[in-house]
GROMACS .gro file of C-alpha atoms in nm:
model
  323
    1UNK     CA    1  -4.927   1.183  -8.690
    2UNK     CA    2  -4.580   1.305  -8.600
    3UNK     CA    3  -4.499   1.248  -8.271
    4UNK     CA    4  -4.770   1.245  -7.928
    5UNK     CA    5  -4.934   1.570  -7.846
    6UNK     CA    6  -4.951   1.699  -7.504
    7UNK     CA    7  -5.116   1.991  -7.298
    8UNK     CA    8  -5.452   2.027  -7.170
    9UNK     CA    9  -5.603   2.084  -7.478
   10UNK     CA   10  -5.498   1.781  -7.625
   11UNK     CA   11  -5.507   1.604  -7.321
   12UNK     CA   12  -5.895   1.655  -7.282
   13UNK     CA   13  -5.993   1.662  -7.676
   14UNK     CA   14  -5.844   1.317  -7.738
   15UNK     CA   15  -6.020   1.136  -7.445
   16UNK     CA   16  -6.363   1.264  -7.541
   17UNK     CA   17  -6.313   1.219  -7.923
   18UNK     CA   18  -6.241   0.839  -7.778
   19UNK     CA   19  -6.545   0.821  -7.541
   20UNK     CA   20  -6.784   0.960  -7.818
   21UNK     CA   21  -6.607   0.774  -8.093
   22UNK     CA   22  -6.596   0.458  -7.987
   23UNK     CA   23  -6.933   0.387  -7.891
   24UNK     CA   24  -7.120   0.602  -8.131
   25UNK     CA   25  -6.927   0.375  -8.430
   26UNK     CA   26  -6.986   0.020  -8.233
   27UNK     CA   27  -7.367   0.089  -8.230
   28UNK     CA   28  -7.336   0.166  -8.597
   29UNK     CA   29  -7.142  -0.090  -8.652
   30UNK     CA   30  -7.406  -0.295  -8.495
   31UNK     CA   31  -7.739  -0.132  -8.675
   32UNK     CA   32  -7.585  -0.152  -9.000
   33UNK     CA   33  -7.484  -0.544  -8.968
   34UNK     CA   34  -7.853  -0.621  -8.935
   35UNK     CA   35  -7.965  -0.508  -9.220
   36UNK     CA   36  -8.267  -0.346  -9.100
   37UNK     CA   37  -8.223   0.012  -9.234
   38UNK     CA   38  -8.420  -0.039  -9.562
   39UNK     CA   39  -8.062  -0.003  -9.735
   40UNK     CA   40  -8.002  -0.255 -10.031
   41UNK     CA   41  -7.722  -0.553  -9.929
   42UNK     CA   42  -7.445  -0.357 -10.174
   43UNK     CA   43  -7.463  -0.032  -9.967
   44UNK     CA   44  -7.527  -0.199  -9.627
   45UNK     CA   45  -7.122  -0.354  -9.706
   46UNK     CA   46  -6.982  -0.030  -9.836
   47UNK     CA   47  -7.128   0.171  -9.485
   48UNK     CA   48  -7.011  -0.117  -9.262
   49UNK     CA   49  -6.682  -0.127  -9.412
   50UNK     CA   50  -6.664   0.241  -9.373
   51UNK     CA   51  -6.778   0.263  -9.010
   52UNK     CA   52  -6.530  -0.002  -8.945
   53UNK     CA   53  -6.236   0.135  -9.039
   54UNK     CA   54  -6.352   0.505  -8.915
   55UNK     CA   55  -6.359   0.276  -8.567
   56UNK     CA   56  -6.036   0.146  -8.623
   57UNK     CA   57  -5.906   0.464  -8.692
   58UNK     CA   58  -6.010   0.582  -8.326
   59UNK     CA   59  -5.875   0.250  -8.173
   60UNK     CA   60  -5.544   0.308  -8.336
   61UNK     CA   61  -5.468   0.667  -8.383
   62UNK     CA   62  -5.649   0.818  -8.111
   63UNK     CA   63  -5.679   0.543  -7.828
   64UNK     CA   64  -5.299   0.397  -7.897
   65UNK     CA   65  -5.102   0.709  -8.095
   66UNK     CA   66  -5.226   0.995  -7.904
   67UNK     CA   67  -5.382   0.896  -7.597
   68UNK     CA   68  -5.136   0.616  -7.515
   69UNK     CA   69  -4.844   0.886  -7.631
   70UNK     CA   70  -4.974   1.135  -7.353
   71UNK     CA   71  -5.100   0.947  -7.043
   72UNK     CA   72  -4.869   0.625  -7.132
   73UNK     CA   73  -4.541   0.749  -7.262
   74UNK     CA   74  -4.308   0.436  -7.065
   75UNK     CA   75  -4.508   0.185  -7.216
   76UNK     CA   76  -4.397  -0.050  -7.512
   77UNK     CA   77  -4.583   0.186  -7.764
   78UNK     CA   78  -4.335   0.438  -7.670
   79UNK     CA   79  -4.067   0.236  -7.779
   80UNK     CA   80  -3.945   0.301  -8.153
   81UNK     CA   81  -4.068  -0.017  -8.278
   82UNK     CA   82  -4.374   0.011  -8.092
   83UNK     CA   83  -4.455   0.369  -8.234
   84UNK     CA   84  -4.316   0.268  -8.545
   85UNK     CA   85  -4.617  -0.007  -8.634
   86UNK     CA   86  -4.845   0.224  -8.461
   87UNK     CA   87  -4.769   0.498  -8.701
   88UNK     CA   88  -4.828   0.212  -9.006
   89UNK     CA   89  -5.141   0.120  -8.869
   90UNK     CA   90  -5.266   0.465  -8.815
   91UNK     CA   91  -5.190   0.550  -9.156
   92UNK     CA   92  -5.337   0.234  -9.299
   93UNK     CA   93  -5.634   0.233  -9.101
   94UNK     CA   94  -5.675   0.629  -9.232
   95UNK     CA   95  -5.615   0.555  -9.604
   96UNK     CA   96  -5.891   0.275  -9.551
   97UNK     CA   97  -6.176   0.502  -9.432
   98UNK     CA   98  -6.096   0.752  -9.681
   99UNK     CA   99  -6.102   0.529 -10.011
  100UNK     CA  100  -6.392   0.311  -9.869
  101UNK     CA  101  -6.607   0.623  -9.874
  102UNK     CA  102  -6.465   0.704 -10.203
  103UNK     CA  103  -6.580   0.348 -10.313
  104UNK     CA  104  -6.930   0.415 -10.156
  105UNK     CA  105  -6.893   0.729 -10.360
  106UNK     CA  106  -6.856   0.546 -10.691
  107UNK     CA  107  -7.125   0.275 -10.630
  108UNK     CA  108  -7.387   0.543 -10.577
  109UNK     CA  109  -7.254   0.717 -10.861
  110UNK     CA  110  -7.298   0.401 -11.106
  111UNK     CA  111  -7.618   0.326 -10.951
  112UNK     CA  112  -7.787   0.644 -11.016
  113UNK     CA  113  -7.644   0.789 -11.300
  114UNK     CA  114  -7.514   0.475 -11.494
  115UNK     CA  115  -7.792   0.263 -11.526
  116UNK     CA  116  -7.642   0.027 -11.775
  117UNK     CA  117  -7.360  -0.071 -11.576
  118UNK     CA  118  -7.559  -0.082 -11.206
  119UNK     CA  119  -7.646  -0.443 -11.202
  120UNK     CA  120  -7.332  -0.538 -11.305
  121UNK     CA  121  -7.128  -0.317 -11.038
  122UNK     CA  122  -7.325  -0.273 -10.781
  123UNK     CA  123  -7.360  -0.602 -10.656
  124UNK     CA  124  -7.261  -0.772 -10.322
  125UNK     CA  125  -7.010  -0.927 -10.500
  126UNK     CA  126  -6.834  -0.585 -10.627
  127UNK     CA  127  -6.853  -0.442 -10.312
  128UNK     CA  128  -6.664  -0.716 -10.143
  129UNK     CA  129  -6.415  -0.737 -10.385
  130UNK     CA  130  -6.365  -0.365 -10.368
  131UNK     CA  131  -6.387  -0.370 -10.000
  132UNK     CA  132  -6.133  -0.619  -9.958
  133UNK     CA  133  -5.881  -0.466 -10.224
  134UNK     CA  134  -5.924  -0.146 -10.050
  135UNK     CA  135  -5.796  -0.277  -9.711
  136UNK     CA  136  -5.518  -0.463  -9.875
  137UNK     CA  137  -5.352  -0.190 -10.036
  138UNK     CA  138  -5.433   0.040  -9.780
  139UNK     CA  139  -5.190  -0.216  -9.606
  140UNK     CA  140  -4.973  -0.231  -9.815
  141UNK     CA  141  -4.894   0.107  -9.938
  142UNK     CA  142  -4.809   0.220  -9.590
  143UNK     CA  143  -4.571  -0.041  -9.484
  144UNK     CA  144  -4.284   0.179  -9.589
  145UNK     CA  145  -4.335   0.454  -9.357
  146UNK     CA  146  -4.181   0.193  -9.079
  147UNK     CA  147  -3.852   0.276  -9.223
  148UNK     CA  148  -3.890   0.648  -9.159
  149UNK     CA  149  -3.814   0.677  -8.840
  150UNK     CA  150  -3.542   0.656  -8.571
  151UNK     CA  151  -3.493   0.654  -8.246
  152UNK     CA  152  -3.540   0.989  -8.082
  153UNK     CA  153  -3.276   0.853  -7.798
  154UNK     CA  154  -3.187   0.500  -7.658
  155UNK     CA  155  -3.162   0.416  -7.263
  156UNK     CA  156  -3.014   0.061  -7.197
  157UNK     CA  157  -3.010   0.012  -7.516
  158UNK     CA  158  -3.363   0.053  -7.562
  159UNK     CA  159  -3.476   0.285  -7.855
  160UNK     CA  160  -3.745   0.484  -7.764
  161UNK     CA  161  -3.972   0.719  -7.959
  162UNK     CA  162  -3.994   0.810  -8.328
  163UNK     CA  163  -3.753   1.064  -8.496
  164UNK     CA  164  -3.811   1.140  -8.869
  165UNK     CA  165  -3.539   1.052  -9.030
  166UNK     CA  166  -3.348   1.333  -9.243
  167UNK     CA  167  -3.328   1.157  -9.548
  168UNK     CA  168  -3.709   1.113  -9.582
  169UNK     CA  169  -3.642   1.523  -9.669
  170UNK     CA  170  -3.367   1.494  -9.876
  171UNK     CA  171  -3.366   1.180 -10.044
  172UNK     CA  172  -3.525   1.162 -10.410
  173UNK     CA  173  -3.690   0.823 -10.347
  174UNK     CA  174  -3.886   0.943  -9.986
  175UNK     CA  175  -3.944   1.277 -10.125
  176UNK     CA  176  -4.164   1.049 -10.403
  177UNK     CA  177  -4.354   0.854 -10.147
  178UNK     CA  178  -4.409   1.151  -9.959
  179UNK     CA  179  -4.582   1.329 -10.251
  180UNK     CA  180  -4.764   0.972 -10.337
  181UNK     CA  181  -4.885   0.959 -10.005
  182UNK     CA  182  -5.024   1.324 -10.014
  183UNK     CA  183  -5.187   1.278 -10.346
  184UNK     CA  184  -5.350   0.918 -10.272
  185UNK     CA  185  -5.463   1.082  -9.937
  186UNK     CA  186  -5.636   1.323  -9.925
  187UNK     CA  187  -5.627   1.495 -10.324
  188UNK     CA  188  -5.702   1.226 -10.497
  189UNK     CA  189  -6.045   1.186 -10.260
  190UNK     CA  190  -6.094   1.552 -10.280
  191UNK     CA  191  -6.135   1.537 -10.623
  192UNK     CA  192  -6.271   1.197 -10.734
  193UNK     CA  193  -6.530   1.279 -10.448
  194UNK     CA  194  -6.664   1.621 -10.509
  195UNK     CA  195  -6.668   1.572 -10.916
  196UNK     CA  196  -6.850   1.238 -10.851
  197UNK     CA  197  -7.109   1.421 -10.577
  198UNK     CA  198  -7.194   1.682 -10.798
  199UNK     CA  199  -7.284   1.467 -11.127
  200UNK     CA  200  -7.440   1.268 -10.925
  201UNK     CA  201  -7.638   1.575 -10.767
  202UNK     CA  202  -7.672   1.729 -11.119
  203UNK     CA  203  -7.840   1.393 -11.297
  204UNK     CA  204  -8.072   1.369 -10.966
  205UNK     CA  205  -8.212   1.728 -11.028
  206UNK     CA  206  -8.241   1.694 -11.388
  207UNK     CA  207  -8.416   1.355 -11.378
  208UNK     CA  208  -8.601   1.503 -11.053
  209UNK     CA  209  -8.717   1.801 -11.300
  210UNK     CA  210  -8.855   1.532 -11.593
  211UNK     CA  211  -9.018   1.363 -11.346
  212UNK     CA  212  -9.256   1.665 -11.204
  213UNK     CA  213  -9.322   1.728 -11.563
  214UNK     CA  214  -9.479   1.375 -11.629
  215UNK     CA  215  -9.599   1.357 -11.272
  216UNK     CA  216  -9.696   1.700 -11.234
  217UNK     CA  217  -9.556   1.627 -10.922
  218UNK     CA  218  -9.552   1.978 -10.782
  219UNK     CA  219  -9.850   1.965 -10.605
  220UNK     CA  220  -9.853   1.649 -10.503
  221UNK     CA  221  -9.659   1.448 -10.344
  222UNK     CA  222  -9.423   1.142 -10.483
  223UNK     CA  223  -9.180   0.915 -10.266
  224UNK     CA  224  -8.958   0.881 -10.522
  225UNK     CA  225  -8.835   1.257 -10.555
  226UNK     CA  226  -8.816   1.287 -10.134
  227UNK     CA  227  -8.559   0.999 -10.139
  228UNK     CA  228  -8.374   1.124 -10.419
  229UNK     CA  229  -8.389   1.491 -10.222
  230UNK     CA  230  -8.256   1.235  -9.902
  231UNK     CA  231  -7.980   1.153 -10.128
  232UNK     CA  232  -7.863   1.461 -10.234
  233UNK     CA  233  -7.870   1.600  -9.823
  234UNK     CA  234  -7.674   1.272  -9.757
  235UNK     CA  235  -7.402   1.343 -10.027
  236UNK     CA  236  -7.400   1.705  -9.993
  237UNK     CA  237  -7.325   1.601  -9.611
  238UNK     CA  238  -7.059   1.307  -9.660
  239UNK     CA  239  -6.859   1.547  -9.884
  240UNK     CA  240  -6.875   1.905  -9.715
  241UNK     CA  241  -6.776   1.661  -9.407
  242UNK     CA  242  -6.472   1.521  -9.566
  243UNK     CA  243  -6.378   1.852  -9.722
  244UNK     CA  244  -6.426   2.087  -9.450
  245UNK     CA  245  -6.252   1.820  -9.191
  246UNK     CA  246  -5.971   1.776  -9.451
  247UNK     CA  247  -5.874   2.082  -9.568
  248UNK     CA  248  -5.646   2.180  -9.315
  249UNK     CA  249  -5.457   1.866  -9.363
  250UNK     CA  250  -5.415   1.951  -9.719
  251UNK     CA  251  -5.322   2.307  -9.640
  252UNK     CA  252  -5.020   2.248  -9.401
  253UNK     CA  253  -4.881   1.985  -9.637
  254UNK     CA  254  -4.859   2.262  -9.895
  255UNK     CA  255  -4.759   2.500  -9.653
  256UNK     CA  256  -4.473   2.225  -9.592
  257UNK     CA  257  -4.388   2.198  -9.943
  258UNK     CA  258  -4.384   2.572 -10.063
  259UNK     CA  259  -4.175   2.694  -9.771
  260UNK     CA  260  -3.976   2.406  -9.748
  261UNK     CA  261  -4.036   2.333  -9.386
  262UNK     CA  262  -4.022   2.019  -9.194
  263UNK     CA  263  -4.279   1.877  -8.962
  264UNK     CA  264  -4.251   2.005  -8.626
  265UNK     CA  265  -4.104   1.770  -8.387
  266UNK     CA  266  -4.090   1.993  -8.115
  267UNK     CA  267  -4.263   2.027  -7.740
  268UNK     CA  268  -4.353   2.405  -7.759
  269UNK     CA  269  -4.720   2.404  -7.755
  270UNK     CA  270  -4.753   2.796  -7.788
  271UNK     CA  271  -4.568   2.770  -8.130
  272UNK     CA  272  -4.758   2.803  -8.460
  273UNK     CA  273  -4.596   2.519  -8.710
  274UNK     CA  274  -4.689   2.304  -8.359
  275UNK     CA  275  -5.079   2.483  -8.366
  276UNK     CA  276  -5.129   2.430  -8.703
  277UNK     CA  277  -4.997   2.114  -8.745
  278UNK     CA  278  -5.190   1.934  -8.396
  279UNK     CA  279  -5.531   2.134  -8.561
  280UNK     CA  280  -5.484   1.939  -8.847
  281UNK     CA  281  -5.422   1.601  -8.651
  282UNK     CA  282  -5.728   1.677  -8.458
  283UNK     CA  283  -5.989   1.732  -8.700
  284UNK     CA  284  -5.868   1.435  -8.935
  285UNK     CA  285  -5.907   1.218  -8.653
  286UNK     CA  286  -6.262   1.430  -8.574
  287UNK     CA  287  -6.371   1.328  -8.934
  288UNK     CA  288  -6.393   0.923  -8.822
  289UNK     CA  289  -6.691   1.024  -8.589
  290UNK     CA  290  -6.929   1.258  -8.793
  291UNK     CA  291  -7.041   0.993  -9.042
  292UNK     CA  292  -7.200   0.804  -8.795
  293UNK     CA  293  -7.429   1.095  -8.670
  294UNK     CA  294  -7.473   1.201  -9.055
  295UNK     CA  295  -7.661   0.867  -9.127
  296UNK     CA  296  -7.858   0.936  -8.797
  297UNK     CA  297  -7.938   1.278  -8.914
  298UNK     CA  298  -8.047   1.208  -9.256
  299UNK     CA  299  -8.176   0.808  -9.259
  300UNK     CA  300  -8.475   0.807  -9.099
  301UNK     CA  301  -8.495   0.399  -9.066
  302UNK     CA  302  -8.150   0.442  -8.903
  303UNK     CA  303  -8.260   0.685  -8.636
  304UNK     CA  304  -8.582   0.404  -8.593
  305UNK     CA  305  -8.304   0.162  -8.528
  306UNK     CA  306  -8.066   0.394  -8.285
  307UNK     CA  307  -8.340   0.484  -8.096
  308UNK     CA  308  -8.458   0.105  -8.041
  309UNK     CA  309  -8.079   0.003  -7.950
  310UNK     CA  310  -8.065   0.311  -7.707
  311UNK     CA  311  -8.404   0.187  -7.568
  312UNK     CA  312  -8.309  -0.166  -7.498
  313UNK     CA  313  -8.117  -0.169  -7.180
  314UNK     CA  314  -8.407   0.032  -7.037
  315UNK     CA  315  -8.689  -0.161  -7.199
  316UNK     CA  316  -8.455  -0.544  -7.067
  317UNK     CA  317  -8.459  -0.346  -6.680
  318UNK     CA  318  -8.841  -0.329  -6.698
  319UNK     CA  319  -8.900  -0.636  -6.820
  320UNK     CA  320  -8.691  -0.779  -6.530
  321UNK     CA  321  -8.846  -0.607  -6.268
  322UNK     CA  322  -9.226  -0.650  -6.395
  323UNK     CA  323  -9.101  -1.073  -6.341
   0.00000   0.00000   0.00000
């Protein structure tokens, strides 16, 4: 997130994102709390915590950073200290989502595939702990990036807007974090993600195979395989999601790297490096919506739920006029 967009494309995209966004992870927010999905209490935390953060991630990076940045550039947001912890929480909010859907990752890898170790780990317990460390080093680790930046200009002695600062390029120390930052978001994800979805996939379709043969399950039906094949669409669709919506991200910073480019700061919305690097921006942020329609799409109790809470202001308007 270097620096507001602007334009019409950006103008429009980031508005919409917030009108879908928003909403679409409050009522999730919402279902999830009550516990009504047939979801066990461990996973019910891990997808709260995630649809939290994926909503604070709209509040802060697209509702504040961008949209305030484009339609409110006088306001105190605009100032460097003002963009400054806006930048912080952005990022913190962003490492959040991503490593509390890494943590969801790892629960319902232990639970299916580690059997000796699942009621140990994947208790309420664990996933509050791991919840709550999560957020706190997300937090934490992103605190320094307040010292990247300078003012782009001051007026009355007011500093306003965020400059990189040269030495985060040059110095040995930022050049470090930089990397760190890169690595603990996205790569690191990337990775512990896809190698954990496809053991987890693999030991589903080999125990799914051992199964038919005691069951002689293929002509008949059993539960028990159709919510392990749920599963499998529901991690297939929580990783392709990340990856797909990532990649890009990942891309440019190696572009960055390799060709030993900077970050465009610039205002020339035709230009390529400013293309490619918005596109990026834009489908990261894109990324803290899709979960929410993923669960609707593949958890049939959660769609039960949706439709109910999508229901209710109609069903309360009848109710009043039939008194």
């Amino acid at each position: 997130m270097h620096g507001p967009a602007n334009g019409p494309v950006y103008a429009i995209y980031y508005p919409v994102l917030a009108v879908i966004g928003v909403p679409a992870n409050f009522v999730a927010i919402v279902i999830l709390s009550r516990g009504r999905c047939g979801l066990s209490r461990c996973i019910t935390y891990y997808l709260v915590a995630v649809v939290v953060t994926d909503f604070l991630v709209i509040v802060t990076a697209v509702i504040l950073n961008r949209i305030g940045g484009i339609y409110f550039r006088e306001s105190i947001l605009s100032t460097t200290p003002g963009c400054a912890v806006s930048t912080v929480l952005v990022y913190a909010t962003r490492d959040g989502s991503v490593w509390l859907t890494v943590a969801f990752t790892i629960d319902r890898f232990v639970a299916i595939c580690c059997q000796g170790l699942k009621s140990r780990y994947c208790t309420e317990k664990t996933a509050s702990l791991v919840i709550g460390l999560v957020c706190t080093l997300s937090c934490v680790k992103n605190v320094p990036f307040y010292f990247t930046y300078q003012p782009l200009y001051s007026l009355d002695g007011v500093p306003w807007f965020c400059d990189i600062k040269s030495t985060y390029y040059t110095w040995p120390a930022w050049q470090a974090y930089d990397w760190l930052d890169r690595i603990l978001t996205p790569f690191l994800p990337f990775l512990l993600i896809l190698l954990l979805n496809a053991l987890t996939v693999r030991h589903i379709v080999v125990a799914s195979r051992a199964r038919r043969r005691l069951r002689g399950a293929e002509k008949s039906g059993d539960p028990e395989m159709d919510n392990r094949k749920r599963s499998i669409i529901l991690l297939f669709a929580i990783s392709l999601s990340f990856l797909l919506l990532w990649v890009t991200y990942v891309g440019h910073f190696l572009y960055v790297r390799v060709m030993a480019e900077s970050y465009f700061t610039g205002l020339d919305f035709n230009d390529p490096q400013f293309i490619l690097q918005e596109t990026t921006n834009m489908l990261q942020l894109l990324s803290s919506c899709t979960n929410v329609f993923i669960y609707a799409v593949t958890q049939k109790k959660f769609r039960e739920e949706l439709k109910i809470a999508l229901l209710l202001p109609f069903d309360t308007l009848t109710r009043c006029l039939k008194r």
